[in-house]
Coordinates of C-alpha atoms in Angstrom, one line a residue:
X10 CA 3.4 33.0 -52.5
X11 CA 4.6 33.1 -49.2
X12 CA 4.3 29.5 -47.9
X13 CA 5.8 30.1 -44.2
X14 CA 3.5 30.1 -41.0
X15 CA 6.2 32.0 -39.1
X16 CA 6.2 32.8 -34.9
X17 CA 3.0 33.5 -33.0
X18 CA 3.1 36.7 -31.7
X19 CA 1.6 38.0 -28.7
X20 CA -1.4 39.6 -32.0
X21 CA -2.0 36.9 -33.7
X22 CA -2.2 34.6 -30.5
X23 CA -4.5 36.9 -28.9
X24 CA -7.0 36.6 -32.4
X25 CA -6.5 32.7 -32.7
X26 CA -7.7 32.0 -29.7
X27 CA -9.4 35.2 -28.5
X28 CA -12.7 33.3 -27.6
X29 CA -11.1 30.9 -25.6
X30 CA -9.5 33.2 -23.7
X31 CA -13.1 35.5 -23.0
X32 CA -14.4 32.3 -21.9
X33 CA -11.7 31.6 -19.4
X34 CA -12.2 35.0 -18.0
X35 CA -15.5 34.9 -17.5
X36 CA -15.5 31.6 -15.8
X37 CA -12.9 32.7 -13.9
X38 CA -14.2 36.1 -12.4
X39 CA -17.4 33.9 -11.9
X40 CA -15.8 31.4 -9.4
X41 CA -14.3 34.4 -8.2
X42 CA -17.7 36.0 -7.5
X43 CA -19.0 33.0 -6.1
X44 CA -16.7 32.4 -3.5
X45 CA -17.4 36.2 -2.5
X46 CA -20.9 35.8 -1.7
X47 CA -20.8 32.3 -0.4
X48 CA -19.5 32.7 3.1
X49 CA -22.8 35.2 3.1
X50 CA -25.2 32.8 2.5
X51 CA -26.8 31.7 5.7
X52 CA -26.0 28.3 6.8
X53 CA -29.0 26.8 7.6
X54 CA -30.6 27.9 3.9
X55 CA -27.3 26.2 2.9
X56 CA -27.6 22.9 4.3
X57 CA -31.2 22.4 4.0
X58 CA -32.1 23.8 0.3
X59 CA -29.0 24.8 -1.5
X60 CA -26.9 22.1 -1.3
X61 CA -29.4 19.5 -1.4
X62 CA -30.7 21.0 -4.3
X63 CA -27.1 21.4 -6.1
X64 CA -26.3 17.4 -5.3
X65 CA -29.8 16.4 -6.6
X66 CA -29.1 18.4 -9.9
X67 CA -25.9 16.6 -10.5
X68 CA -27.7 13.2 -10.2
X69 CA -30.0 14.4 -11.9
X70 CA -28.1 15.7 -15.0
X71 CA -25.4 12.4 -15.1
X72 CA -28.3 9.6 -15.1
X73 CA -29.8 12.1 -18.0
X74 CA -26.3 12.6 -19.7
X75 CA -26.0 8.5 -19.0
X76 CA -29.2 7.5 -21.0
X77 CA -29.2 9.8 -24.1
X78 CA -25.7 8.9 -24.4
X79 CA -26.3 5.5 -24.6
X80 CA -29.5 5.8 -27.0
X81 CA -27.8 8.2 -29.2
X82 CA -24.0 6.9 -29.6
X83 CA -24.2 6.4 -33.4
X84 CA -21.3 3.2 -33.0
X85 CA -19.2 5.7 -32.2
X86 CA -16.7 4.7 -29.5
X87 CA -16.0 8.0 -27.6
X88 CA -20.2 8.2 -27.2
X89 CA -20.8 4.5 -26.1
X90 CA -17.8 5.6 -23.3
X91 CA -19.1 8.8 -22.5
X92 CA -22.4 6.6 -21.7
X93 CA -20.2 4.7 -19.5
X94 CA -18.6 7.4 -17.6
X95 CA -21.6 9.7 -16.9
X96 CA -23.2 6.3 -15.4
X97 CA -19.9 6.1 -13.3
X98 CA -20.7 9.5 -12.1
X99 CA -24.1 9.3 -11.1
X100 CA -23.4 6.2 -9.1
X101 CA -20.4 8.1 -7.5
X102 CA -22.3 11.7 -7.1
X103 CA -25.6 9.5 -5.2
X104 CA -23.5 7.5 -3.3
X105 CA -21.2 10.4 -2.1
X106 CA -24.4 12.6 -1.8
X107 CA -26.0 9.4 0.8
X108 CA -22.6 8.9 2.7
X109 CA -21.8 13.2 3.2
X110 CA -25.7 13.2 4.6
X111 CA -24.6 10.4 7.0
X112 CA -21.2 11.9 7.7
X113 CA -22.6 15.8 8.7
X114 CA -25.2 14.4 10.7
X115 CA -22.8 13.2 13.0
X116 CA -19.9 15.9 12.3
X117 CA -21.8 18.6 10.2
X118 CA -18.7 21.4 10.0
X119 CA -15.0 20.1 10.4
X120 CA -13.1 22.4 13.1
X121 CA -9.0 23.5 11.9
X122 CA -7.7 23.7 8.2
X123 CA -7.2 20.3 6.2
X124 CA -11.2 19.7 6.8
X125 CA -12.0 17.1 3.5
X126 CA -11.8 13.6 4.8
X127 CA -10.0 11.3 2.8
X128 CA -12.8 9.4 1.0
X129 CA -13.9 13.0 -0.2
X130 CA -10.8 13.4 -1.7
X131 CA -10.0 10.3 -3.6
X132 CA -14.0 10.9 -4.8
X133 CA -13.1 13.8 -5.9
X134 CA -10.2 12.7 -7.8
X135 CA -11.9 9.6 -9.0
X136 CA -14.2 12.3 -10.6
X137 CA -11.8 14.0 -12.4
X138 CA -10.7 11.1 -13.8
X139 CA -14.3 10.1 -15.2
X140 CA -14.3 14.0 -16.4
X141 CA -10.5 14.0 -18.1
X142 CA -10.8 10.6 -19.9
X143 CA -13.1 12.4 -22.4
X144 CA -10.7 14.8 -23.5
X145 CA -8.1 12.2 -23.6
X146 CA -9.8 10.2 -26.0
X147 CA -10.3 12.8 -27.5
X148 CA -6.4 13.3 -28.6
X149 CA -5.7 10.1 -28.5
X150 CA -8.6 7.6 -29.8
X151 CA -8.5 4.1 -28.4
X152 CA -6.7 4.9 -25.1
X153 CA -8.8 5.1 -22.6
X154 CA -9.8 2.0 -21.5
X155 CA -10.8 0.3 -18.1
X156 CA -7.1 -0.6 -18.3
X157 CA -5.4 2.5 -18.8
X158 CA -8.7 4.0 -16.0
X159 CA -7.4 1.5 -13.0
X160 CA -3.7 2.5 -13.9
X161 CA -4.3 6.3 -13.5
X162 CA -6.8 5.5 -10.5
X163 CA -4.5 3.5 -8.7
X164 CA -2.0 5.9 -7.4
X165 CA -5.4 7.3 -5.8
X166 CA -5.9 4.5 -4.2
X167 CA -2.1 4.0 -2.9
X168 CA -2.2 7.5 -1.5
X169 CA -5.3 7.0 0.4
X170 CA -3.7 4.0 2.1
X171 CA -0.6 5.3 2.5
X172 CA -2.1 8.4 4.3
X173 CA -4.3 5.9 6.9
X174 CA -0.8 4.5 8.5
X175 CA 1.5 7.5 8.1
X176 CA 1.8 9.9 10.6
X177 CA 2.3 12.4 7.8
X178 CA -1.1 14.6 6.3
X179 CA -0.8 13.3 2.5
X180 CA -4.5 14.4 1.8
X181 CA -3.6 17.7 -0.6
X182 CA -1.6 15.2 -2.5
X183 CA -5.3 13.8 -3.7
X184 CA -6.1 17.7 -3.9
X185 CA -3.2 18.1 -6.5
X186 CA -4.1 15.5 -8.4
X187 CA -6.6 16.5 -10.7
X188 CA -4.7 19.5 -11.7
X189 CA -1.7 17.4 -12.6
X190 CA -3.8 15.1 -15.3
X191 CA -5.5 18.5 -16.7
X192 CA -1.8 19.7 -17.2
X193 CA -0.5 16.0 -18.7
X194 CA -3.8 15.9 -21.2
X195 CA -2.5 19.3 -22.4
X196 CA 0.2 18.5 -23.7
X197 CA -1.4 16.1 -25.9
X198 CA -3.0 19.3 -27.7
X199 CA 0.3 19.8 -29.4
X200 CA 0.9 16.3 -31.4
X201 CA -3.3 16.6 -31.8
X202 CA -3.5 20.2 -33.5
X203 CA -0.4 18.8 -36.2
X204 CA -2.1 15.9 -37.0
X205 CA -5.5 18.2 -38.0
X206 CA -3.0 21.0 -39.3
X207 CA -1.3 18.3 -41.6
X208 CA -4.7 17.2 -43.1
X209 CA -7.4 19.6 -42.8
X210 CA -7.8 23.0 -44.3
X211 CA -10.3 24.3 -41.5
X212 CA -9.6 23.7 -37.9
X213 CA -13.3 24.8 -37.5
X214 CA -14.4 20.8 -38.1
X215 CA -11.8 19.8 -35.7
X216 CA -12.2 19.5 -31.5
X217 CA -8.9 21.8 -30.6
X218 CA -10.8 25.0 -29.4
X219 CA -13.6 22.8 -27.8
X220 CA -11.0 20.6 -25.7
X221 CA -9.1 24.2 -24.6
X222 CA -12.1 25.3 -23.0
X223 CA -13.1 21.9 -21.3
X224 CA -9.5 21.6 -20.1
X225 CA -9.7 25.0 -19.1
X226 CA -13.1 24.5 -16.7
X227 CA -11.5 21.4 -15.3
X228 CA -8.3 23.1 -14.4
X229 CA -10.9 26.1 -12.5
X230 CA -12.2 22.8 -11.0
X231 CA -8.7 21.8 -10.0
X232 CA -8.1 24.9 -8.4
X233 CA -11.2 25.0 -6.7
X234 CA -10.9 21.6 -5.4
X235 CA -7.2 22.0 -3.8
X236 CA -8.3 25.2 -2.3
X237 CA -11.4 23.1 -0.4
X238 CA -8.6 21.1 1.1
X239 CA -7.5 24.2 3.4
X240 CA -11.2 26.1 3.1
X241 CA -13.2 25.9 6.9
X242 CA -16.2 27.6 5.3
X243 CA -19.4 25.7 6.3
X244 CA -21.0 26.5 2.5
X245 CA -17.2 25.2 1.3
X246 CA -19.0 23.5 -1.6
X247 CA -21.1 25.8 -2.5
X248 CA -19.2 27.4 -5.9
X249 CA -17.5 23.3 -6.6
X250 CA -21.3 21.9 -6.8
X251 CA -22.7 24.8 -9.3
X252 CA -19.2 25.1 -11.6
X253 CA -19.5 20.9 -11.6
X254 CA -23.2 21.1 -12.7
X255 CA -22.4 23.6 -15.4
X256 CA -19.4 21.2 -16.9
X257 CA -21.5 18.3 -17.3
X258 CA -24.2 20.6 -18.8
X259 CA -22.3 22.5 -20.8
X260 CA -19.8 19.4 -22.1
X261 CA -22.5 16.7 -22.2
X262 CA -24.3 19.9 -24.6
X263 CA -21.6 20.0 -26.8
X264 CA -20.3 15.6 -27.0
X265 CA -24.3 15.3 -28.1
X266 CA -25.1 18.2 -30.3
X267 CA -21.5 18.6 -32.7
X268 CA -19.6 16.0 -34.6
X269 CA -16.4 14.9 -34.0
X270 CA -15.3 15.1 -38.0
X271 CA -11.7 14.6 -36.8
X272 CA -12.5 10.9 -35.3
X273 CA -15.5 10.0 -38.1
X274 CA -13.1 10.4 -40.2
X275 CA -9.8 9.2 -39.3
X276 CA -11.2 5.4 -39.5
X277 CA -12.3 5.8 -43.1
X278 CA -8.8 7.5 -44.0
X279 CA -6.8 4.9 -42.8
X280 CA -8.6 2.3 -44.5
X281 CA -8.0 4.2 -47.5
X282 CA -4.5 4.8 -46.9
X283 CA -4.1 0.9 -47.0
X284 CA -5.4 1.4 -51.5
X285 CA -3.1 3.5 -52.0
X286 CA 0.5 2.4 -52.6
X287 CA 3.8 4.4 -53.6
X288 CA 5.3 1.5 -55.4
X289 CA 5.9 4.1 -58.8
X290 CA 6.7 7.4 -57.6
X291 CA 7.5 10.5 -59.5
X292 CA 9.6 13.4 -58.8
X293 CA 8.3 15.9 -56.3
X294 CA 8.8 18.6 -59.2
X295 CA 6.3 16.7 -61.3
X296 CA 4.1 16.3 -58.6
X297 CA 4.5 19.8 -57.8
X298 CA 3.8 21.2 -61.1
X299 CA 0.7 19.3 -61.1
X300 CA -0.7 19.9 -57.9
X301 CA 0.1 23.8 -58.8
X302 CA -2.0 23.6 -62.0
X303 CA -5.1 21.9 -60.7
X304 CA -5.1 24.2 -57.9
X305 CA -4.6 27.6 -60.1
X306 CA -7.5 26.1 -62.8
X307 CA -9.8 23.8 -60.4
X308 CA -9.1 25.9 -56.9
X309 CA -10.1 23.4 -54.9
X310 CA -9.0 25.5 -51.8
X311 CA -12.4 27.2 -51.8
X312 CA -14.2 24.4 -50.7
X313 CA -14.1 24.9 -46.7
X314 CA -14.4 21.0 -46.1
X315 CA -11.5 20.8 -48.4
X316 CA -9.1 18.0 -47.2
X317 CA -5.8 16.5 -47.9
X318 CA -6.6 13.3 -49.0
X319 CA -9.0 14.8 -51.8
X320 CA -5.7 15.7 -53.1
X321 CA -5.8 12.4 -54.4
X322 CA -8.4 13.6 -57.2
X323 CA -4.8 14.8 -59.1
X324 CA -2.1 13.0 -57.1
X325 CA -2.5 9.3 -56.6
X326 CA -0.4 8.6 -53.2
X327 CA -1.2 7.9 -49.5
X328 CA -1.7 10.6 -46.9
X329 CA 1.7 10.1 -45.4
X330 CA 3.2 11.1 -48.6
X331 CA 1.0 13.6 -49.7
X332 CA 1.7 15.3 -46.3
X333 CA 5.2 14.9 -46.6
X334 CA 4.9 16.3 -50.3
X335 CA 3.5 19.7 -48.9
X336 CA 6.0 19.8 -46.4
X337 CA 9.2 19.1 -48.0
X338 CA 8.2 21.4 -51.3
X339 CA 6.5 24.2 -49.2
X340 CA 7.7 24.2 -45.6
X341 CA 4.8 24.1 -44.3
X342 CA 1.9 21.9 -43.4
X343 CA -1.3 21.4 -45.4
X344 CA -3.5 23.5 -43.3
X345 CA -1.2 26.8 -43.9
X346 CA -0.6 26.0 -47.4
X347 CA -4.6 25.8 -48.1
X348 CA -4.5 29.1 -45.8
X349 CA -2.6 30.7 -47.9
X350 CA -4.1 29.9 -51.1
X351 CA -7.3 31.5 -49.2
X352 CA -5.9 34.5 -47.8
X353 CA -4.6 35.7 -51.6
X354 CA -7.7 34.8 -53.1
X355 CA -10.0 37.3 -50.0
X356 CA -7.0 39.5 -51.1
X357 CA -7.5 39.6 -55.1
X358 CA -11.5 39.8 -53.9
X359 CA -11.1 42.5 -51.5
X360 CA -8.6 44.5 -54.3
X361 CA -11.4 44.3 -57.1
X362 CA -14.0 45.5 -54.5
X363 CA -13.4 47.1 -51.6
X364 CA -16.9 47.4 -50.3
X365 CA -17.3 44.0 -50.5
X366 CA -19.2 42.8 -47.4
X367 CA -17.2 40.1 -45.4
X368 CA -19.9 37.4 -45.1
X369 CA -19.5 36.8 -49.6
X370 CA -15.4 37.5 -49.5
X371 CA -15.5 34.7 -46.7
X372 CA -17.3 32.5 -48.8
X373 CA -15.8 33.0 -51.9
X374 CA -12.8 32.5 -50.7
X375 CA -13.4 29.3 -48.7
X376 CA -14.0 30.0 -45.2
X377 CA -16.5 28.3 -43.3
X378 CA -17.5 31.7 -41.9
X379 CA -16.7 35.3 -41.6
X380 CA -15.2 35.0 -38.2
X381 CA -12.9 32.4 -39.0
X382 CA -12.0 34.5 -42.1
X383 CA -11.8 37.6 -40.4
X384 CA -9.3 35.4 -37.4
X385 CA -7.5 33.9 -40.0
X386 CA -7.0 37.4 -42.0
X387 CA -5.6 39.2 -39.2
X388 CA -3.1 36.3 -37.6
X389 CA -1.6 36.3 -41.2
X390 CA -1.4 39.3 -42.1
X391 CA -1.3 41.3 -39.0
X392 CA -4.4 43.2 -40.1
X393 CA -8.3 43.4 -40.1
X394 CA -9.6 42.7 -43.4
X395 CA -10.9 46.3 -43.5
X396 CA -7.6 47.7 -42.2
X397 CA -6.0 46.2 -45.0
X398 CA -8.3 47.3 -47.5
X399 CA -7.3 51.0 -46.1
X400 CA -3.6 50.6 -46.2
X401 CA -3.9 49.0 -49.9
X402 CA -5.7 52.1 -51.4

């Protein structure tokens, strides 16, 4: 059995992450649309209906967010902080709301380019802070704290000031930002996807995809934001006010309606971690052989919550070594050598009966659904599961 993941081509890219990538279109031609028909909308309708109406839902939605949060966290940390941070936002989306009615009543459009005062723009940046420390927690549990928040808010701060006694115009510096944090959390994604790779056999449990598309909204909002820093348009904020209204809907959505099995669980594992000890060790060929039979006889693979500590059923040792087990014997990590396992057993299925439909050959073989299985089939393979079942006759 083939044990290697091998190089991502442009194929299986585009069906591992296909979704994501719809969903960054679409937003995308939205925001696009939106800041077509916006210079059209009259002014007046604007200032006295629309935009009210956009900063009262964004109140609105972040006290909300703020109080189910904190009547639903379940102990769990990133919850009780996601309380905290959608509090932080209503206080900062009201008290920007009071001072931008005070501030156009006396200056309502700003005349030249470079029209966002600098309070707007170390709001706006403050914001994005609140917005990216979810993600951040995310891939790395425990770090966001009001710490770590003051540190990363602080160069705000300093620019701000700095900008008051300089002759110089360092305002789109607190435009850029934003979009340089959305680019640092990224690369977080990386060391976060191993560590579910190296002990999970479904990604589906996992946050990766969901944190691509937040990330991916907040870098739209990025963009958007920096190009307000040049924009003149009197209904400027129009297409910023609806795309942040439909983040905090659609993220505050999805933090109170899906687990986060990745975090729930991590806890539990290292405290079990700390039973297990490899003070007698056998040879990785006797582990090997063992792990080979139970998973020929027992095949635990088609469970789809399948992990790699329940390894442990056959293979008394931590999760370090069990991972580096895997690894060191099959060159690759746990997640592609329980894919693998999957992918010849939808193989042997779809051999004995072609006409099989997909929903039962995902299931049988331990997807969590057929379009995970069907994903998963044609990254590996470099085929639809029906194409295949054409070329093999």
């Amino acid at each position: 059995m083939l044990m290697g993941g091998g190089k991502m081509s442009i194929r299986k890219f585009y069906h591992e992450y296909k979704s994501e990538l719809g969903f960054g279109f679409v937003l995308c031609m939205a925001v696009a649309v939106s800041y077509l028909i916006s210079p059209y909308i009259p002014e007046d309708w604007f200032r006295s209906i629309i935009s009210p109406l956009q900063n009262s839902a964004n109140c609105a939605v972040t006290v909300i967010f703020a109080w189910l949060f904190a009547r639903h966290n379940e102990g769990i940390r990133i919850r009780k902080l996601c309380a905290w941070l959608a509090g932080a936002l209503a206080i900062i989306f009201i008290g920007g709301f009071i001072a931008r009615i005070k501030a156009e009543g006396v200056n309502p459009v700003a005349e030249g380019a470079f029209s966002f005062e600098r309070w707007e723009l170390m709001f706006g940046a403050i914001i994005a802070w609140i917005l990216l420390a979810y993600p951040y927690e995310l891939l790395r549990p425990g770090c966001v704290t009001l710490w770590s928040s003051m540190m990363r808010i602080l160069p705000v701060i300093l620019i701000g000031a700095i900008d008051y006694y300089v002759p110089w115009d360092l305002r789109w510096m607190l435009a850029a930002v934003p979009i340089i944090w959305v680019g640092l959390i990224f690369f977080h994604l990386r060391s976060y996807r191993k560590y579910c790779e190296e002990n999970y056999s479904s990604l589906e449990d996992t946050d990766e995809r969901w944190v691509i598309r937040y990330l991916m909204m907040m870098f739209v909002i990025g963009i958007s934001y920096f190009h307000l820093y040049f924009s003149t348009e009197t209904n400027r904020l129009f297409t910023q006010q609806w795309l942040m209204f439909f983040v905090l809907v659609y993220s505050g959505e999805k933090i109170l309606f899906r687990s986060n099995a990745w975090m729930e669980r991590k806890e539990k594992e290292d405290m079990e971690d700390q039973l297990f000890a490899n003070g007698s060790l056998q040879p990785d060929s006797e582990y090997k052989a063992a792990l080979e039979q139970w998973m020929e006889t027992e095949k635990p693979y088609l469970n789809p919550k399948f992990c790699l500590l329940d390894m442990r059923d056959v293979l008394p040792l931590n999760r370090t070594y069990l991972s580096q087990l895997i690894k060191n014997t099959y060159g690759c990590n746990f997640y592609q050598f329980i894919t693998n396992y999957r992918i010849e057993e939808a193989k042997r299925l779809l051999r004995e009966n072609p006409f099989m439909k997909m929903q039962d050959v995902a299931e049988q073989s331990g997807f969590s659904s057929p379009t995970v299985f069907t994903r998963i089939f044609a990254k590996e393979t470099g085929f639809l599961p029906s194409e295949w079942v054409a070329n093999s006759q």
